[in-house]
Each structure stands twice: as C-alpha cells, then as structure tokens.
Amino acid sequence: MGRVWFDDYPEVGLDFSSFKIIPEIIQIDTYDDVNTLSLISTSTDAGFSTPVENNSKDLNGLITELGNYEIEMATSSGGFYSKKIDIISHNTLIVFNKIDYDFELRRLDDEGNRIENSDEELLSQTFVSVDQINIQFFELDGHDLENDGNSCDDIIWEVEGVTDDDGTVDEVDNGQQDVYAFTPNPINRPTQRPVTARNESIRYNVNATILGLRRVFELEQDQIDILRQEYIDFATNFQPGRDNAYLDNGNWNVGNYDYIITESNDNHFDAIYNAIVNNWTSRGYTDNIVVSSAYRNPRRNPGAQNSRHLRGLALDIYPEGGVNLQRWLDLRASGNDININGLSITAHCDRSGTFVDNNCSIANHIHVQWQDIG
C-alpha cells in the first residue's frame, strides 16, 4: 500500500496496509441457531451452500456477483427459514441474531379444548381418518411473536405421512391463525380378507416452523383406532367410537386385536354365555358349550360386511358332546330363554351363515344374537 504525506509534516504518513477493511454486516433475526445457509442469486439462479459457525458467516471470497439473493437457513431444530437480501459488497458478514423464543404444539378437540393424554391412552396422538385434526401453535413462557414484529402468518406448517400409504391430508380453513386444521387422506387401505394380522397404524408428523425454530407433533393411531379404521375402510353401517371398544383377550375375541367392538351399551358376552350354560345344564346336559365364533373385526370376517359378529352382537356355539336334532333344539332354547335387562336376545339354528330354524337337523351351530332395547 502507499502512504499519504501531510504537507506541513513530510516525515509523517499513514500506512494503509495496517487498516482493517470493515465488512458490510447483514443481520438476520432467528429463533434458532443456524447450522448451514444457502445463497441463490435471484438473477442467475446460481448459488452455493456453506456451513455456519457461531451464528455468523463471512462471505468474503464466496460471493462473485453482487445483487439480490435468496438466503435459506437450516437450523439446529431441523427447521428452515428463507428471505431475500441485497449483497452490495464482496466483503459481507452475515450475523444471525438468535432471539429467545419457544413454543409447543397442542392438539385441540372440535370445541377448542386441549386433548390430554392419560396414563393408559395417548389420546392427543391417535385418530381415525374421518377426524378433523386441530393442532395449536402455543407460545411458552410469556413469549410473544408480535413483540418481535412477527405474527402467526409467518408460521410454516407441514404435514408428512410417515409411510407412502399414509397419503396426504386435506387442509381445513378454520379461520384461526394459530390453529392448523386438516383431515387425513390415507391411500391403499388394506381390505383383503380374511386375514389374521393387524393393520399398520396411520402416522403423520405435523411440523410448525417460525423464524427457523421447528417443533414436531407426532400423530399415530393406537390399537383401538387401528381397529376402528377398519370399519371406515369397509364403509360399514355401524361406525364405532372409542367408547364402543372393550379390552378383551378371552373367548369372545376371534379378531386380530386385544379389543372387541360392540354396538351395545356394554360387553355382554360373559353374561349371555353364562346364562346359556345355566339353561343348558338345567336341561340335564353335562357337556360343555363350545364357542366357535364371537367378535370378529372386519378384515377377519369373510362374510357379510355388516354382520352382527362385527358389531359385537352375536355368538356362535355348539355342544361339545355331539349333536342330534334334540340337542340342537335344546341348545337353541337355552339361548332363547335368557332374560337380561335391556337386551332382546334370540337364538337360531344356523348352517354356515344361513338360518335353518325349520330344519335344525342340518345345523352346524347355534347363532345367538342380541340388541339393546328401551
């Protein structure tokens, strides 16, 4: 570098080689630490990516062309943030100003109340495909977007299916800036039957990102809703709610799950079976009553789509000690002679799904069915 001499003091000079060039500083506010950035020229689409350390990046030697750029930032939480900047100097320093801020995602019911988990059920995470899912952006510890000059309009929402068969979602315009609403739209639903395996759960990750800070809400069907989803997939007339499911690993469950579904107001299998046995023994029989079928889930049931077995309202039985016409008639009578408050119960001679009450000698089981009354 040269020297500048002062006329009055020729022996004094300034050595420019000792001067530091002050960079052009671009400050960008974020809510998270920035790990990498990408710069793409809006005029040429040329660009590059580079790691970021200590929330700053010196662009000296990286920029060949000045002008308008799109900067995309990837953050520690897995989020992203982009904006346009003007670079007017090759000697530019980008500083990311991390602002203290945090939020969480909550699931709301249709009335706007938070869905809480219990010790036994992750109710906030489970669903069926006809549900509207409402995810709320909830600020923590007194943080306020508006104080930082931002708003809920700046939130970037994304929903990702965990597998290809989870499909996409249909957004719902609910008029609320802080609540993202949608209905699931899974594809390739398994309807082959009969099968003995459980269906896979439908799963989604709901992502919300604001100024690079990303939070994820995981949705995954539990066993009850995987079972309920089968009724939706088969478009059965009866569409059960969660309160129609009962934990039952016993004789009444010929399905693929640890639960049975019943359209009745309770699980009546025990009471009905015990009443049949009592009536049977009162007629002098000592052999056991064998259950050949009770509850079956839709994919386990090869027969009628709206069978009472799918609705938890039927029991198929036969006597262990062999059959003849009189034993069929007595077993049918044992099923018909039941009085349980609130239930109408009937029994029929049945041959492979067809009632044969006029010719019980050809039956291969007794079909007992019930429904709520009153």
Coordinates of C-alpha atoms in Angstrom, one line a residue:
M1 CA 0.0 0.0 0.0
G2 CA 1.1 3.6 -0.4
R3 CA 1.5 6.4 2.1
V4 CA -0.3 9.7 2.5
W5 CA 2.0 12.6 3.3
F6 CA 1.0 15.8 5.1
D7 CA 2.5 19.0 3.6
D8 CA 3.3 20.5 7.0
Y9 CA 4.7 17.2 8.3
P10 CA 6.5 15.4 5.5
E11 CA 8.0 12.9 7.9
V12 CA 4.5 11.7 9.0
G13 CA 2.5 9.3 6.9
L14 CA -0.4 6.8 7.1
D15 CA 0.3 3.2 6.1
F16 CA -3.0 1.8 4.7
S17 CA -1.6 -1.8 5.0
S18 CA -2.3 -1.6 8.7
F19 CA -6.0 -0.6 8.2
K20 CA -8.7 -3.3 8.6
I21 CA -11.5 -3.2 6.0
I22 CA -14.8 -3.0 7.8
P23 CA -17.2 -5.6 6.3
E24 CA -20.8 -4.9 5.3
I25 CA -22.9 -6.5 8.0
I26 CA -26.3 -8.1 7.3
Q27 CA -28.2 -9.0 10.5
I28 CA -31.0 -11.6 10.3
D29 CA -33.2 -12.3 13.3
T30 CA -33.9 -16.0 14.0
Y31 CA -35.4 -18.1 16.8
D32 CA -32.8 -20.9 16.5
D33 CA -29.1 -21.5 15.9
V34 CA -28.3 -21.6 12.2
N35 CA -26.2 -24.6 11.0
T36 CA -26.0 -24.0 7.3
L37 CA -27.0 -21.4 4.8
S38 CA -27.6 -21.4 1.0
L39 CA -27.4 -18.3 -1.2
I40 CA -29.1 -18.3 -4.6
S41 CA -28.9 -15.4 -6.9
T42 CA -32.3 -14.2 -8.0
S43 CA -30.9 -13.0 -11.3
T44 CA -28.9 -16.1 -12.3
D45 CA -30.1 -18.9 -10.1
A46 CA -26.5 -19.6 -9.3
G47 CA -25.8 -20.4 -5.7
F48 CA -23.9 -22.3 -3.0
S49 CA -24.3 -23.8 0.4
T50 CA -21.9 -23.4 3.3
P51 CA -21.8 -24.3 7.0
V52 CA -22.3 -21.7 9.7
E53 CA -20.4 -21.4 12.9
N54 CA -21.3 -19.3 15.9
N55 CA -24.3 -17.9 14.1
S56 CA -22.3 -15.8 11.7
K57 CA -20.8 -16.3 8.2
D58 CA -18.1 -14.2 6.4
L59 CA -18.9 -14.2 2.7
N60 CA -15.5 -12.8 1.7
G61 CA -14.3 -14.9 -1.2
L62 CA -17.6 -16.7 -1.6
I63 CA -19.5 -14.1 -3.5
T64 CA -18.6 -13.5 -7.1
E65 CA -21.7 -11.4 -8.0
L66 CA -23.4 -8.6 -6.1
G67 CA -27.1 -8.1 -6.1
N68 CA -30.3 -9.7 -4.7
Y69 CA -30.1 -13.2 -3.2
E70 CA -32.5 -15.7 -1.6
I71 CA -30.9 -16.9 1.6
E72 CA -32.2 -20.2 3.0
M73 CA -31.1 -21.2 6.6
A74 CA -31.2 -24.6 8.1
T75 CA -31.3 -24.7 11.9
S76 CA -30.5 -26.9 14.8
S77 CA -34.1 -27.9 15.4
G78 CA -34.4 -29.2 11.8
G79 CA -36.2 -26.0 10.7
F80 CA -35.7 -23.7 7.8
Y81 CA -36.1 -20.1 7.2
S82 CA -35.7 -18.1 4.0
K83 CA -35.8 -14.4 2.9
K84 CA -34.4 -12.1 0.3
I85 CA -31.3 -10.0 1.0
D86 CA -29.3 -7.5 -1.0
I87 CA -25.5 -8.1 -1.0
I88 CA -23.7 -4.8 -2.0
S89 CA -20.2 -5.8 -1.0
H90 CA -17.9 -8.8 -1.6
N91 CA -16.8 -8.2 1.9
T92 CA -20.1 -9.1 3.7
L93 CA -20.6 -10.6 7.1
I94 CA -24.0 -12.3 7.8
V95 CA -24.9 -12.3 11.5
F96 CA -27.8 -14.4 12.8
N97 CA -29.3 -12.7 15.8
K98 CA -30.9 -15.5 17.8
I99 CA -33.9 -14.2 19.8
D100 CA -35.0 -16.1 22.9
Y101 CA -38.3 -17.7 22.0
D102 CA -40.1 -21.0 22.3
F103 CA -43.4 -22.7 21.6
E104 CA -45.1 -26.0 21.6
L105 CA -47.8 -27.8 19.6
R106 CA -51.0 -28.9 21.2
R107 CA -53.9 -30.9 19.8
L108 CA -57.4 -29.4 20.3
D109 CA -60.8 -31.1 20.1
D110 CA -63.6 -29.6 17.9
E111 CA -64.7 -27.3 20.8
G112 CA -61.2 -25.9 21.1
N113 CA -60.2 -27.7 24.3
R114 CA -56.8 -29.3 24.7
I115 CA -56.8 -33.1 24.3
E116 CA -54.8 -34.5 27.2
N117 CA -53.1 -37.9 27.4
S118 CA -54.0 -40.3 30.2
D119 CA -51.8 -42.9 31.9
E120 CA -53.1 -45.6 29.6
E121 CA -54.0 -43.7 26.3
L122 CA -52.2 -41.2 24.1
L123 CA -55.4 -39.6 23.2
S124 CA -53.7 -36.5 21.8
Q125 CA -51.9 -38.6 19.2
T126 CA -54.4 -41.1 18.0
F127 CA -57.2 -40.6 15.4
V128 CA -59.2 -42.1 12.5
S129 CA -59.2 -40.8 9.0
V130 CA -62.6 -39.1 9.3
D131 CA -61.5 -36.9 12.2
Q132 CA -60.7 -33.3 11.8
I133 CA -57.3 -32.8 13.5
N134 CA -56.6 -29.4 15.1
I135 CA -53.0 -28.5 16.0
Q136 CA -52.5 -25.3 18.0
F137 CA -49.4 -23.2 18.0
F138 CA -48.9 -22.3 21.7
E139 CA -46.3 -19.8 22.9
L140 CA -44.4 -20.7 26.1
D141 CA -43.1 -18.6 29.0
G142 CA -44.7 -15.3 28.0
H143 CA -43.1 -15.2 24.6
D144 CA -45.0 -13.1 22.1
L145 CA -44.5 -13.1 18.3
E146 CA -46.0 -9.7 17.9
N147 CA -43.4 -8.1 20.3
D148 CA -40.8 -9.3 17.9
G149 CA -42.6 -7.9 14.9
N150 CA -43.9 -11.2 13.7
S151 CA -47.3 -12.9 13.5
C152 CA -48.9 -16.3 13.1
D153 CA -49.0 -15.6 9.4
D154 CA -45.2 -16.3 9.5
I155 CA -45.7 -19.9 10.7
I156 CA -44.8 -22.5 8.1
W157 CA -47.0 -25.6 8.6
E158 CA -46.2 -29.0 7.0
V159 CA -47.7 -32.5 7.4
E160 CA -45.8 -35.5 6.4
G161 CA -47.0 -39.1 6.1
V162 CA -44.6 -41.5 7.7
T163 CA -45.2 -44.1 5.0
D164 CA -46.3 -43.8 1.4
D165 CA -49.7 -45.4 2.3
D166 CA -50.4 -42.7 4.9
G167 CA -51.1 -40.4 1.9
T168 CA -51.7 -36.7 2.2
V169 CA -54.1 -34.5 4.2
D170 CA -56.8 -32.1 3.2
E171 CA -56.5 -28.7 4.9
V172 CA -59.5 -27.2 6.6
D173 CA -59.9 -23.4 6.7
N174 CA -61.0 -22.8 10.3
G175 CA -60.4 -19.1 10.4
Q176 CA -57.8 -19.4 13.2
Q177 CA -54.3 -18.1 12.6
D178 CA -52.8 -20.2 15.5
V179 CA -54.6 -23.5 14.8
Y180 CA -53.8 -25.7 11.8
A181 CA -56.7 -28.0 10.8
F182 CA -56.8 -30.9 8.4
T183 CA -58.4 -34.3 7.8
P184 CA -56.2 -37.3 6.9
N185 CA -56.4 -38.8 3.4
P186 CA -54.7 -42.2 3.6
I187 CA -54.4 -44.4 0.5
N188 CA -54.1 -48.0 -0.4
R189 CA -56.2 -49.1 2.5
P190 CA -55.9 -52.9 3.1
T191 CA -59.3 -54.6 2.5
Q192 CA -58.3 -58.1 1.5
R193 CA -59.9 -60.7 3.8
P194 CA -59.9 -62.8 5.7
V195 CA -56.5 -62.1 7.4
T196 CA -55.2 -62.8 10.8
A197 CA -52.7 -59.9 11.1
R198 CA -53.3 -56.5 12.5
N199 CA -53.3 -53.4 10.2
E200 CA -50.4 -51.0 10.4
S201 CA -51.2 -47.6 12.0
I202 CA -51.6 -44.5 10.0
R203 CA -49.0 -41.9 11.1
Y204 CA -48.3 -38.3 10.4
N205 CA -45.7 -35.7 11.6
V206 CA -47.1 -32.2 11.9
N207 CA -44.3 -29.6 11.6
A208 CA -44.6 -25.9 12.6
T209 CA -41.6 -23.6 11.9
I210 CA -41.3 -19.9 12.8
L211 CA -38.1 -18.0 12.1
G212 CA -36.2 -21.3 11.8
L213 CA -37.5 -22.8 15.1
R214 CA -39.2 -26.1 14.4
R215 CA -41.4 -28.2 16.5
V216 CA -43.0 -31.5 15.6
F217 CA -46.3 -33.1 16.7
E218 CA -46.4 -36.8 16.1
L219 CA -49.8 -38.5 15.3
E220 CA -50.1 -42.3 15.3
Q221 CA -53.1 -44.5 15.6
D222 CA -53.3 -46.6 18.7
Q223 CA -54.7 -50.1 18.6
I224 CA -58.3 -49.0 19.3
D225 CA -58.3 -46.6 16.4
I226 CA -56.5 -49.0 14.1
L227 CA -59.4 -51.3 14.7
R228 CA -62.0 -48.5 14.3
Q229 CA -60.2 -47.6 11.0
E230 CA -61.2 -51.0 9.6
Y231 CA -64.8 -50.1 9.9
I232 CA -64.1 -46.9 7.9
D233 CA -62.1 -48.7 5.3
F234 CA -65.0 -51.2 4.7
A235 CA -67.7 -48.4 4.9
T236 CA -69.8 -50.5 7.4
N237 CA -73.2 -49.1 8.5
F238 CA -72.0 -49.1 12.1
Q239 CA -69.1 -46.8 12.7
P240 CA -67.8 -47.3 16.3
G241 CA -66.5 -44.7 18.6
R242 CA -63.7 -45.3 21.1
D243 CA -66.3 -45.9 23.8
N244 CA -67.5 -48.9 21.8
A245 CA -64.2 -50.7 22.3
Y246 CA -63.6 -53.1 25.2
L247 CA -60.3 -54.8 26.2
D248 CA -61.0 -58.5 25.7
N249 CA -58.4 -61.2 25.0
G250 CA -60.7 -64.0 26.0
N251 CA -63.1 -66.4 24.3
W252 CA -65.2 -63.7 22.9
N253 CA -62.4 -62.2 20.7
V254 CA -62.0 -64.0 17.4
G255 CA -60.4 -60.9 15.9
N256 CA -56.9 -59.7 15.4
Y257 CA -56.7 -57.2 18.2
D258 CA -56.7 -57.1 22.0
Y259 CA -60.1 -55.3 21.9
I260 CA -63.5 -56.1 20.7
I261 CA -66.1 -53.6 19.3
T262 CA -69.7 -53.8 20.4
E263 CA -72.7 -51.7 19.2
S264 CA -74.4 -52.4 22.5
N265 CA -74.0 -50.3 25.6
D266 CA -71.7 -52.9 27.2
N267 CA -69.7 -56.1 26.6
H268 CA -72.5 -58.7 27.2
F269 CA -70.7 -61.8 26.1
D270 CA -69.9 -63.2 29.5
A271 CA -73.4 -62.7 30.8
I272 CA -75.1 -64.2 27.8
Y273 CA -72.8 -67.2 27.6
N274 CA -73.1 -68.0 31.3
A275 CA -76.9 -67.8 31.0
I276 CA -76.9 -70.2 28.1
V277 CA -74.7 -72.6 30.1
N278 CA -77.1 -72.4 33.1
N279 CA -80.1 -73.1 30.9
W280 CA -78.3 -76.0 29.2
T281 CA -77.3 -77.7 32.4
S282 CA -80.8 -77.2 33.8
R283 CA -82.0 -79.4 30.9
G284 CA -79.8 -82.2 32.2
Y285 CA -76.8 -81.8 30.0
T286 CA -73.3 -82.0 31.4
D287 CA -71.1 -81.4 28.3
N288 CA -69.5 -78.0 27.6
I289 CA -70.8 -75.4 25.2
V290 CA -68.1 -74.6 22.7
V291 CA -67.8 -71.1 21.2
S292 CA -66.9 -71.3 17.5
S293 CA -67.2 -67.5 16.8
A294 CA -67.9 -64.4 18.7
Y295 CA -66.5 -60.9 17.9
R296 CA -64.6 -60.6 14.6
N297 CA -63.0 -57.5 13.2
P298 CA -63.9 -56.6 9.6
R299 CA -60.7 -58.0 8.0
R300 CA -61.1 -61.2 9.9
N301 CA -64.7 -61.7 8.8
P302 CA -65.1 -63.3 5.4
G303 CA -68.9 -63.0 5.3
A304 CA -71.4 -60.2 5.4
Q305 CA -70.0 -56.7 5.7
N306 CA -72.5 -55.7 8.3
S307 CA -72.5 -59.0 10.2
R308 CA -73.6 -58.9 13.9
H309 CA -70.2 -60.5 14.7
L310 CA -68.5 -57.3 13.5
R311 CA -70.8 -55.3 15.8
G312 CA -70.2 -57.4 18.9
L313 CA -73.8 -58.7 19.0
A314 CA -73.5 -62.4 18.2
L315 CA -72.2 -65.7 19.5
D316 CA -71.9 -69.0 17.6
I317 CA -71.9 -72.1 19.8
Y318 CA -72.3 -75.9 19.6
P319 CA -72.4 -78.7 22.2
E320 CA -69.1 -80.5 22.9
G321 CA -70.7 -83.9 23.3
G322 CA -72.0 -84.3 19.8
V323 CA -75.2 -83.3 18.1
N324 CA -78.6 -84.5 17.0
L325 CA -81.9 -82.8 16.4
Q326 CA -83.0 -82.7 20.0
R327 CA -79.7 -81.3 21.2
W328 CA -79.8 -78.6 18.6
L329 CA -83.3 -77.7 19.7
D330 CA -82.4 -77.7 23.4
L331 CA -79.3 -75.6 22.8
R332 CA -81.4 -73.1 20.7
A333 CA -84.0 -73.0 23.6
S334 CA -81.1 -72.4 26.0
G335 CA -80.3 -69.3 24.0
N336 CA -83.8 -68.1 23.7
D337 CA -84.7 -68.5 27.3
I338 CA -82.5 -65.7 28.6
N339 CA -83.7 -62.6 30.4
I340 CA -81.1 -59.8 30.7
N341 CA -82.4 -56.4 31.4
G342 CA -82.2 -54.0 28.5
L343 CA -81.5 -56.7 25.9
S344 CA -83.5 -58.6 23.3
I345 CA -81.9 -62.0 22.7
T346 CA -82.8 -64.6 20.1
A347 CA -81.1 -67.9 19.1
H348 CA -81.3 -69.6 15.7
C349 CA -80.3 -72.9 14.2
D350 CA -77.6 -71.9 11.6
R351 CA -75.8 -73.6 8.9
S352 CA -72.7 -71.7 7.7
G353 CA -74.4 -68.3 7.9
T354 CA -78.0 -69.2 6.9
F355 CA -80.7 -69.7 9.4
V356 CA -82.3 -73.2 9.2
D357 CA -84.8 -73.0 12.1
N358 CA -87.3 -75.1 10.1
N359 CA -84.8 -77.8 9.7
C360 CA -82.5 -77.8 12.7
S361 CA -81.1 -81.2 12.0
I362 CA -78.8 -79.8 9.3
A363 CA -77.5 -77.0 11.5
N364 CA -73.8 -76.8 12.3
H365 CA -74.1 -74.3 15.1
I366 CA -76.5 -72.1 17.1
H367 CA -76.3 -68.4 16.4
V368 CA -77.2 -66.2 19.4
Q369 CA -77.7 -62.5 18.7
W370 CA -78.9 -59.6 20.8
Q371 CA -79.6 -55.9 20.7
D372 CA -80.4 -53.1 23.2
I373 CA -84.0 -52.3 23.9
G374 CA -85.6 -49.5 25.8

